[in-house]
């Protein structure tokens, strides 16, 4: 069995700017998203590392091990969209645009072998993946305002978005121990398509004021973003991985138009 990392919740933020054009319900928006997450895990022996670098040291199984997995997310989005009003209460916004940024993942592990013939041995493995990407995206947003009173509206909001980006992966793996052994796993940089899917569902409240010249909106809901085949770490048993990286959680959004 494998000991896995379990991520707890962590806050992030998203900043954006937009411009509503005077002609035919066109608008453009740009935003930046930042997120950081950390996970920790420990295991008692006998323990065999899952990644190739520590296996090359040749002294496993270890008596104990611990690890930390850090993730840093920077992403930029821009889109051009047009709203269509199906009815007075229902509207759709179709948009196309660009998405790009980078995701850094760092896995640090440390190991101890207390029953080595030459005495206790300590070892560390530093595994890093840097992923950068950029390319086109498109999506649709739907709004259904089922409660309206005076200048305010309350309703359901949903969003679906997909992007197919050019991705670049750089992976490094280094193992060292107190027996003066150093092992490096050399992996060529990789370039291929990266598919990302995004969805949001939630509730929204909007208010027009200042004789409808200004607009305030509050949205709260649940979002999921899935990067297909993003995790390309190299393990000792099955080689290069092609696992998804998924983010999910509560999204709270405040918007002011002026």
PDB file of C-alpha atoms in Angstrom:
ATOM      1  CA  UNK A   1       0.000   0.000   0.000  1.00  0.00           C
ATOM      2  CA  UNK A   2       1.016   3.609  -0.575  1.00  0.00           C
ATOM      3  CA  UNK A   3       1.078   6.438   1.938  1.00  0.00           C
ATOM      4  CA  UNK A   4      -0.500   9.451   0.248  1.00  0.00           C
ATOM      5  CA  UNK A   5      -0.578  13.180   0.906  1.00  0.00           C
ATOM      6  CA  UNK A   6      -3.870  14.700   2.031  1.00  0.00           C
ATOM      7  CA  UNK A   7      -4.323  18.406   1.357  1.00  0.00           C
ATOM      8  CA  UNK A   8      -6.337  20.520   3.743  1.00  0.00           C
ATOM      9  CA  UNK A   9      -8.184  23.628   2.545  1.00  0.00           C
ATOM     10  CA  UNK A  10      -6.126  26.749   1.854  1.00  0.00           C
ATOM     11  CA  UNK A  11      -7.130  30.282   0.801  1.00  0.00           C
ATOM     12  CA  UNK A  12      -6.314  31.804  -2.568  1.00  0.00           C
ATOM     13  CA  UNK A  13      -7.261  34.976  -4.368  1.00  0.00           C
ATOM     14  CA  UNK A  14      -8.279  36.174  -7.814  1.00  0.00           C
ATOM     15  CA  UNK A  15      -8.059  39.763  -9.049  1.00  0.00           C
ATOM     16  CA  UNK A  16      -9.717  40.945 -12.230  1.00  0.00           C
ATOM     17  CA  UNK A  17     -10.541  43.906 -14.428  1.00  0.00           C
ATOM     18  CA  UNK A  18     -13.146  44.211 -17.116  1.00  0.00           C
ATOM     19  CA  UNK A  19     -14.663  46.589 -19.622  1.00  0.00           C
ATOM     20  CA  UNK A  20     -18.270  46.626 -20.827  1.00  0.00           C
ATOM     21  CA  UNK A  21     -18.489  47.881 -24.386  1.00  0.00           C
ATOM     22  CA  UNK A  22     -21.257  50.213 -25.424  1.00  0.00           C
ATOM     23  CA  UNK A  23     -22.160  48.174 -28.506  1.00  0.00           C
ATOM     24  CA  UNK A  24     -24.240  45.012 -28.577  1.00  0.00           C
ATOM     25  CA  UNK A  25     -23.462  43.565 -25.096  1.00  0.00           C
ATOM     26  CA  UNK A  26     -19.773  42.826 -25.767  1.00  0.00           C
ATOM     27  CA  UNK A  27     -17.303  42.850 -22.877  1.00  0.00           C
ATOM     28  CA  UNK A  28     -13.705  41.883 -22.141  1.00  0.00           C
ATOM     29  CA  UNK A  29     -12.215  40.607 -18.881  1.00  0.00           C
ATOM     30  CA  UNK A  30      -8.760  39.804 -17.508  1.00  0.00           C
ATOM     31  CA  UNK A  31      -7.901  38.145 -14.206  1.00  0.00           C
ATOM     32  CA  UNK A  32      -5.012  36.698 -12.219  1.00  0.00           C
ATOM     33  CA  UNK A  33      -5.338  33.740  -9.822  1.00  0.00           C
ATOM     34  CA  UNK A  34      -2.914  32.780  -7.044  1.00  0.00           C
ATOM     35  CA  UNK A  35      -3.097  29.679  -4.885  1.00  0.00           C
ATOM     36  CA  UNK A  36      -0.679  27.857  -2.587  1.00  0.00           C
ATOM     37  CA  UNK A  37      -1.160  24.533  -0.809  1.00  0.00           C
ATOM     38  CA  UNK A  38       0.981  22.336   1.426  1.00  0.00           C
ATOM     39  CA  UNK A  39       0.652  18.753   2.657  1.00  0.00           C
ATOM     40  CA  UNK A  40       2.685  16.673   5.108  1.00  0.00           C
ATOM     41  CA  UNK A  41       2.871  12.919   5.766  1.00  0.00           C
ATOM     42  CA  UNK A  42       4.915  10.428   7.809  1.00  0.00           C
ATOM     43  CA  UNK A  43       5.327   6.649   7.653  1.00  0.00           C
ATOM     44  CA  UNK A  44       6.867   3.977   9.867  1.00  0.00           C
ATOM     45  CA  UNK A  45       9.032   1.175   8.557  1.00  0.00           C
ATOM     46  CA  UNK A  46       9.769  -0.835   6.756  1.00  0.00           C
ATOM     47  CA  UNK A  47       9.260   1.901   4.136  1.00  0.00           C
ATOM     48  CA  UNK A  48      10.155   1.777   0.445  1.00  0.00           C
ATOM     49  CA  UNK A  49      10.206   5.110  -1.458  1.00  0.00           C
ATOM     50  CA  UNK A  50       7.814   5.423  -4.385  1.00  0.00           C
ATOM     51  CA  UNK A  51      10.066   7.567  -6.572  1.00  0.00           C
ATOM     52  CA  UNK A  52      13.115   6.451  -8.487  1.00  0.00           C
ATOM     53  CA  UNK A  53      15.785   8.688  -6.959  1.00  0.00           C
ATOM     54  CA  UNK A  54      15.696   7.112  -3.491  1.00  0.00           C
ATOM     55  CA  UNK A  55      15.556   3.605  -4.970  1.00  0.00           C
ATOM     56  CA  UNK A  56      18.852   4.226  -6.751  1.00  0.00           C
ATOM     57  CA  UNK A  57      20.557   4.648  -3.360  1.00  0.00           C
ATOM     58  CA  UNK A  58      20.186   0.894  -2.876  1.00  0.00           C
ATOM     59  CA  UNK A  59      19.624   0.837   0.911  1.00  0.00           C
ATOM     60  CA  UNK A  60      15.842   0.573   1.157  1.00  0.00           C
ATOM     61  CA  UNK A  61      13.698  -0.377   2.965  1.00  0.00           C
ATOM     62  CA  UNK A  62      14.072   2.464   5.448  1.00  0.00           C
ATOM     63  CA  UNK A  63      13.028   2.455   9.092  1.00  0.00           C
ATOM     64  CA  UNK A  64      10.917   5.611   8.729  1.00  0.00           C
ATOM     65  CA  UNK A  65      10.165   8.433   6.349  1.00  0.00           C
ATOM     66  CA  UNK A  66       8.450  11.784   6.143  1.00  0.00           C
ATOM     67  CA  UNK A  67       7.632  14.131   3.320  1.00  0.00           C
ATOM     68  CA  UNK A  68       6.181  17.484   2.330  1.00  0.00           C
ATOM     69  CA  UNK A  69       4.437  18.413  -0.902  1.00  0.00           C
ATOM     70  CA  UNK A  70       4.210  22.108  -1.805  1.00  0.00           C
ATOM     71  CA  UNK A  71       2.185  23.497  -4.701  1.00  0.00           C
ATOM     72  CA  UNK A  72       2.226  27.041  -6.087  1.00  0.00           C
ATOM     73  CA  UNK A  73      -0.279  28.165  -8.744  1.00  0.00           C
ATOM     74  CA  UNK A  74      -0.090  31.333 -10.864  1.00  0.00           C
ATOM     75  CA  UNK A  75      -2.570  31.710 -13.723  1.00  0.00           C
ATOM     76  CA  UNK A  76      -3.677  34.538 -16.036  1.00  0.00           C
ATOM     77  CA  UNK A  77      -6.947  34.596 -18.001  1.00  0.00           C
ATOM     78  CA  UNK A  78      -8.293  36.945 -20.646  1.00  0.00           C
ATOM     79  CA  UNK A  79     -11.507  36.619 -22.605  1.00  0.00           C
ATOM     80  CA  UNK A  80     -13.819  38.461 -24.964  1.00  0.00           C
ATOM     81  CA  UNK A  81     -17.499  37.705 -24.503  1.00  0.00           C
ATOM     82  CA  UNK A  82     -20.996  38.567 -25.642  1.00  0.00           C
ATOM     83  CA  UNK A  83     -24.201  38.236 -23.606  1.00  0.00           C
ATOM     84  CA  UNK A  84     -27.447  36.908 -25.080  1.00  0.00           C
ATOM     85  CA  UNK A  85     -30.748  37.366 -23.278  1.00  0.00           C
ATOM     86  CA  UNK A  86     -32.952  34.311 -23.744  1.00  0.00           C
ATOM     87  CA  UNK A  87     -35.675  35.930 -21.623  1.00  0.00           C
ATOM     88  CA  UNK A  88     -35.969  38.669 -19.025  1.00  0.00           C
ATOM     89  CA  UNK A  89     -34.752  36.225 -16.354  1.00  0.00           C
ATOM     90  CA  UNK A  90     -32.284  34.056 -18.309  1.00  0.00           C
ATOM     91  CA  UNK A  91     -29.058  35.113 -20.032  1.00  0.00           C
ATOM     92  CA  UNK A  92     -26.067  33.358 -21.592  1.00  0.00           C
ATOM     93  CA  UNK A  93     -22.573  34.719 -22.107  1.00  0.00           C
ATOM     94  CA  UNK A  94     -20.340  33.068 -24.717  1.00  0.00           C
ATOM     95  CA  UNK A  95     -16.633  33.846 -24.520  1.00  0.00           C
ATOM     96  CA  UNK A  96     -13.300  32.989 -26.123  1.00  0.00           C
ATOM     97  CA  UNK A  97      -9.890  33.988 -24.861  1.00  0.00           C
ATOM     98  CA  UNK A  98      -6.428  33.012 -23.693  1.00  0.00           C
ATOM     99  CA  UNK A  99      -5.113  31.264 -20.592  1.00  0.00           C
ATOM    100  CA  UNK A 100      -1.538  30.907 -19.375  1.00  0.00           C
ATOM    101  CA  UNK A 101       0.708  30.682 -16.351  1.00  0.00           C
ATOM    102  CA  UNK A 102       2.678  28.180 -14.347  1.00  0.00           C
ATOM    103  CA  UNK A 103       2.288  25.567 -11.608  1.00  0.00           C
ATOM    104  CA  UNK A 104       5.246  24.558  -9.428  1.00  0.00           C
ATOM    105  CA  UNK A 105       5.218  21.339  -7.394  1.00  0.00           C
ATOM    106  CA  UNK A 106       7.968  20.429  -4.914  1.00  0.00           C
ATOM    107  CA  UNK A 107       8.161  17.098  -3.083  1.00  0.00           C
ATOM    108  CA  UNK A 108      10.783  16.809  -0.338  1.00  0.00           C
ATOM    109  CA  UNK A 109      11.238  13.512   1.520  1.00  0.00           C
ATOM    110  CA  UNK A 110      13.646  12.384   4.229  1.00  0.00           C
ATOM    111  CA  UNK A 111      14.414   8.840   5.320  1.00  0.00           C
ATOM    112  CA  UNK A 112      16.178   7.059   8.173  1.00  0.00           C
ATOM    113  CA  UNK A 113      17.636   3.553   8.216  1.00  0.00           C
ATOM    114  CA  UNK A 114      18.574   2.565  11.751  1.00  0.00           C
ATOM    115  CA  UNK A 115      19.615  -1.046  11.064  1.00  0.00           C
ATOM    116  CA  UNK A 116      22.270  -0.396   8.412  1.00  0.00           C
ATOM    117  CA  UNK A 117      25.429  -2.525   9.035  1.00  0.00           C
ATOM    118  CA  UNK A 118      27.629   0.581   9.081  1.00  0.00           C
ATOM    119  CA  UNK A 119      25.412   2.495  11.483  1.00  0.00           C
ATOM    120  CA  UNK A 120      22.306   4.686  11.128  1.00  0.00           C
ATOM    121  CA  UNK A 121      21.880   6.329   7.706  1.00  0.00           C
ATOM    122  CA  UNK A 122      19.874   9.429   6.779  1.00  0.00           C
ATOM    123  CA  UNK A 123      18.761  10.257   3.239  1.00  0.00           C
ATOM    124  CA  UNK A 124      16.806  12.960   1.425  1.00  0.00           C
ATOM    125  CA  UNK A 125      15.126  13.199  -1.964  1.00  0.00           C
ATOM    126  CA  UNK A 126      14.225  16.484  -3.668  1.00  0.00           C
ATOM    127  CA  UNK A 127      11.706  16.065  -6.492  1.00  0.00           C
ATOM    128  CA  UNK A 128      10.443  19.089  -8.432  1.00  0.00           C
ATOM    129  CA  UNK A 129       8.102  19.657 -11.349  1.00  0.00           C
ATOM    130  CA  UNK A 130       7.724  23.051 -13.018  1.00  0.00           C
ATOM    131  CA  UNK A 131       4.836  23.311 -15.477  1.00  0.00           C
ATOM    132  CA  UNK A 132       4.161  26.334 -17.681  1.00  0.00           C
ATOM    133  CA  UNK A 133       1.437  26.695 -20.292  1.00  0.00           C
ATOM    134  CA  UNK A 134      -0.416  29.011 -22.627  1.00  0.00           C
ATOM    135  CA  UNK A 135      -3.123  28.809 -25.256  1.00  0.00           C
ATOM    136  CA  UNK A 136      -6.766  29.356 -26.249  1.00  0.00           C
ATOM    137  CA  UNK A 137      -9.882  28.722 -24.200  1.00  0.00           C
ATOM    138  CA  UNK A 138     -13.634  29.120 -24.500  1.00  0.00           C
ATOM    139  CA  UNK A 139     -16.710  28.820 -22.355  1.00  0.00           C
ATOM    140  CA  UNK A 140     -20.285  29.702 -21.531  1.00  0.00           C
ATOM    141  CA  UNK A 141     -21.863  31.319 -18.456  1.00  0.00           C
ATOM    142  CA  UNK A 142     -25.560  31.097 -17.648  1.00  0.00           C
ATOM    143  CA  UNK A 143     -27.560  33.293 -15.248  1.00  0.00           C
ATOM    144  CA  UNK A 144     -31.126  32.678 -14.129  1.00  0.00           C
ATOM    145  CA  UNK A 145     -32.579  35.494 -12.015  1.00  0.00           C
ATOM    146  CA  UNK A 146     -35.648  33.966 -10.375  1.00  0.00           C
ATOM    147  CA  UNK A 147     -36.118  36.733  -7.778  1.00  0.00           C
ATOM    148  CA  UNK A 148     -36.253  40.413  -8.720  1.00  0.00           C
ATOM    149  CA  UNK A 149     -37.215  43.413  -6.616  1.00  0.00           C
ATOM    150  CA  UNK A 150     -36.625  47.066  -7.428  1.00  0.00           C
ATOM    151  CA  UNK A 151     -32.961  47.333  -8.478  1.00  0.00           C
ATOM    152  CA  UNK A 152     -31.774  43.975  -7.090  1.00  0.00           C
ATOM    153  CA  UNK A 153     -31.798  40.417  -8.444  1.00  0.00           C
ATOM    154  CA  UNK A 154     -31.099  36.993  -6.946  1.00  0.00           C
ATOM    155  CA  UNK A 155     -30.533  33.808  -8.882  1.00  0.00           C
ATOM    156  CA  UNK A 156     -28.524  30.802 -10.025  1.00  0.00           C
ATOM    157  CA  UNK A 157     -25.224  31.088 -11.912  1.00  0.00           C
ATOM    158  CA  UNK A 158     -23.334  28.348 -13.764  1.00  0.00           C
ATOM    159  CA  UNK A 159     -20.148  28.375 -15.821  1.00  0.00           C
ATOM    160  CA  UNK A 160     -18.345  25.841 -18.027  1.00  0.00           C
ATOM    161  CA  UNK A 161     -14.962  26.480 -19.611  1.00  0.00           C
ATOM    162  CA  UNK A 162     -12.324  24.463 -21.481  1.00  0.00           C
ATOM    163  CA  UNK A 163      -8.843  25.300 -22.678  1.00  0.00           C
ATOM    164  CA  UNK A 164      -6.298  23.456 -24.803  1.00  0.00           C
ATOM    165  CA  UNK A 165      -2.874  24.867 -24.030  1.00  0.00           C
ATOM    166  CA  UNK A 166       0.709  24.206 -25.041  1.00  0.00           C
ATOM    167  CA  UNK A 167       2.382  22.796 -21.933  1.00  0.00           C
ATOM    168  CA  UNK A 168       6.055  22.624 -20.947  1.00  0.00           C
ATOM    169  CA  UNK A 169       7.272  20.304 -18.157  1.00  0.00           C
ATOM    170  CA  UNK A 170      10.634  20.466 -16.394  1.00  0.00           C
ATOM    171  CA  UNK A 171      11.265  17.678 -13.840  1.00  0.00           C
ATOM    172  CA  UNK A 172      14.231  17.254 -11.478  1.00  0.00           C
ATOM    173  CA  UNK A 173      14.922  14.458  -8.977  1.00  0.00           C
ATOM    174  CA  UNK A 174      17.958  14.363  -6.648  1.00  0.00           C
ATOM    175  CA  UNK A 175      18.789  11.865  -3.881  1.00  0.00           C
ATOM    176  CA  UNK A 176      21.569  12.205  -1.276  1.00  0.00           C
ATOM    177  CA  UNK A 177      22.465  10.247   1.857  1.00  0.00           C
ATOM    178  CA  UNK A 178      25.050  10.207   4.638  1.00  0.00           C
ATOM    179  CA  UNK A 179      27.001   7.438   2.857  1.00  0.00           C
ATOM    180  CA  UNK A 180      28.113  10.113   0.359  1.00  0.00           C
ATOM    181  CA  UNK A 181      25.815   8.721  -2.329  1.00  0.00           C
ATOM    182  CA  UNK A 182      24.217  11.188  -4.743  1.00  0.00           C
ATOM    183  CA  UNK A 183      21.795  10.058  -7.455  1.00  0.00           C
ATOM    184  CA  UNK A 184      20.042  12.173 -10.067  1.00  0.00           C
ATOM    185  CA  UNK A 185      17.218  11.084 -12.338  1.00  0.00           C
ATOM    186  CA  UNK A 186      17.673  12.846 -15.672  1.00  0.00           C
ATOM    187  CA  UNK A 187      14.368  13.531 -17.405  1.00  0.00           C
ATOM    188  CA  UNK A 188      14.091  15.418 -20.686  1.00  0.00           C
ATOM    189  CA  UNK A 189      11.833  18.466 -20.732  1.00  0.00           C
ATOM    190  CA  UNK A 190       8.469  17.731 -22.296  1.00  0.00           C
ATOM    191  CA  UNK A 191       6.228  19.773 -24.571  1.00  0.00           C
ATOM    192  CA  UNK A 192       2.718  18.685 -25.499  1.00  0.00           C
ATOM    193  CA  UNK A 193      -0.921  19.713 -25.273  1.00  0.00           C
ATOM    194  CA  UNK A 194      -2.516  20.379 -21.889  1.00  0.00           C
ATOM    195  CA  UNK A 195      -6.297  20.187 -21.509  1.00  0.00           C
ATOM    196  CA  UNK A 196      -7.894  22.094 -18.621  1.00  0.00           C
ATOM    197  CA  UNK A 197     -11.582  22.024 -17.628  1.00  0.00           C
ATOM    198  CA  UNK A 198     -13.324  24.471 -15.304  1.00  0.00           C
ATOM    199  CA  UNK A 199     -16.839  24.574 -13.855  1.00  0.00           C
ATOM    200  CA  UNK A 200     -18.704  26.742 -11.349  1.00  0.00           C
ATOM    201  CA  UNK A 201     -22.176  26.551  -9.857  1.00  0.00           C
ATOM    202  CA  UNK A 202     -23.539  28.934  -7.262  1.00  0.00           C
ATOM    203  CA  UNK A 203     -25.886  31.713  -6.237  1.00  0.00           C
ATOM    204  CA  UNK A 204     -25.612  35.385  -7.049  1.00  0.00           C
ATOM    205  CA  UNK A 205     -27.076  38.694  -5.907  1.00  0.00           C
ATOM    206  CA  UNK A 206     -26.824  41.876  -7.966  1.00  0.00           C
ATOM    207  CA  UNK A 207     -27.726  45.493  -7.260  1.00  0.00           C
ATOM    208  CA  UNK A 208     -27.927  48.454  -9.619  1.00  0.00           C
ATOM    209  CA  UNK A 209     -27.524  51.906  -8.089  1.00  0.00           C
ATOM    210  CA  UNK A 210     -26.685  55.502  -8.946  1.00  0.00           C
ATOM    211  CA  UNK A 211     -29.501  55.561 -11.510  1.00  0.00           C
ATOM    212  CA  UNK A 212     -28.259  52.268 -13.009  1.00  0.00           C
ATOM    213  CA  UNK A 213     -24.852  53.731 -13.808  1.00  0.00           C
ATOM    214  CA  UNK A 214     -23.141  51.455 -11.274  1.00  0.00           C
ATOM    215  CA  UNK A 215     -23.523  47.788 -10.480  1.00  0.00           C
ATOM    216  CA  UNK A 216     -22.549  45.593  -7.512  1.00  0.00           C
ATOM    217  CA  UNK A 217     -22.554  41.780  -7.590  1.00  0.00           C
ATOM    218  CA  UNK A 218     -21.936  39.093  -4.985  1.00  0.00           C
ATOM    219  CA  UNK A 219     -21.492  35.446  -5.949  1.00  0.00           C
ATOM    220  CA  UNK A 220     -20.802  32.369  -3.855  1.00  0.00           C
ATOM    221  CA  UNK A 221     -20.546  28.819  -5.114  1.00  0.00           C
ATOM    222  CA  UNK A 222     -18.479  25.728  -5.756  1.00  0.00           C
ATOM    223  CA  UNK A 223     -15.785  25.507  -8.418  1.00  0.00           C
ATOM    224  CA  UNK A 224     -13.667  22.690  -9.873  1.00  0.00           C
ATOM    225  CA  UNK A 225     -10.636  23.016 -12.137  1.00  0.00           C
ATOM    226  CA  UNK A 226      -9.089  19.853 -13.590  1.00  0.00           C
ATOM    227  CA  UNK A 227      -5.722  19.751 -15.379  1.00  0.00           C
ATOM    228  CA  UNK A 228      -5.650  16.475 -17.296  1.00  0.00           C
ATOM    229  CA  UNK A 229      -2.336  14.531 -17.271  1.00  0.00           C
ATOM    230  CA  UNK A 230      -0.567  17.393 -15.502  1.00  0.00           C
ATOM    231  CA  UNK A 231       1.390  15.345 -12.953  1.00  0.00           C
ATOM    232  CA  UNK A 232       4.343  13.797 -14.819  1.00  0.00           C
ATOM    233  CA  UNK A 233       6.490  12.627 -11.878  1.00  0.00           C
ATOM    234  CA  UNK A 234       8.675   9.570 -12.568  1.00  0.00           C
ATOM    235  CA  UNK A 235       8.072   6.649 -10.170  1.00  0.00           C
ATOM    236  CA  UNK A 236      10.148   3.532  -9.566  1.00  0.00           C
ATOM    237  CA  UNK A 237       7.545   1.020 -10.751  1.00  0.00           C
ATOM    238  CA  UNK A 238       5.619   2.452 -13.696  1.00  0.00           C
ATOM    239  CA  UNK A 239       7.859   5.243 -14.999  1.00  0.00           C
ATOM    240  CA  UNK A 240       6.384   8.557 -16.038  1.00  0.00           C
ATOM    241  CA  UNK A 241       2.958   9.304 -14.595  1.00  0.00           C
ATOM    242  CA  UNK A 242       0.072  11.050 -16.367  1.00  0.00           C
ATOM    243  CA  UNK A 243      -2.172  11.927 -13.450  1.00  0.00           C
ATOM    244  CA  UNK A 244      -4.684  14.759 -13.183  1.00  0.00           C
ATOM    245  CA  UNK A 245      -4.232  17.771 -10.940  1.00  0.00           C
ATOM    246  CA  UNK A 246      -7.591  18.980  -9.596  1.00  0.00           C
ATOM    247  CA  UNK A 247      -8.596  22.000  -7.533  1.00  0.00           C
ATOM    248  CA  UNK A 248     -11.995  22.320  -5.883  1.00  0.00           C
ATOM    249  CA  UNK A 249     -13.540  24.508  -3.249  1.00  0.00           C
ATOM    250  CA  UNK A 250     -15.713  27.479  -2.403  1.00  0.00           C
ATOM    251  CA  UNK A 251     -15.514  30.587  -4.566  1.00  0.00           C
ATOM    252  CA  UNK A 252     -16.611  33.967  -3.203  1.00  0.00           C
ATOM    253  CA  UNK A 253     -16.635  36.803  -5.721  1.00  0.00           C
ATOM    254  CA  UNK A 254     -17.288  40.536  -5.362  1.00  0.00           C
ATOM    255  CA  UNK A 255     -17.727  42.726  -8.448  1.00  0.00           C
ATOM    256  CA  UNK A 256     -18.155  46.487  -8.790  1.00  0.00           C
ATOM    257  CA  UNK A 257     -18.931  48.149 -12.123  1.00  0.00           C
ATOM    258  CA  UNK A 258     -18.438  51.887 -12.427  1.00  0.00           C
TER     259      UNK A 258
END
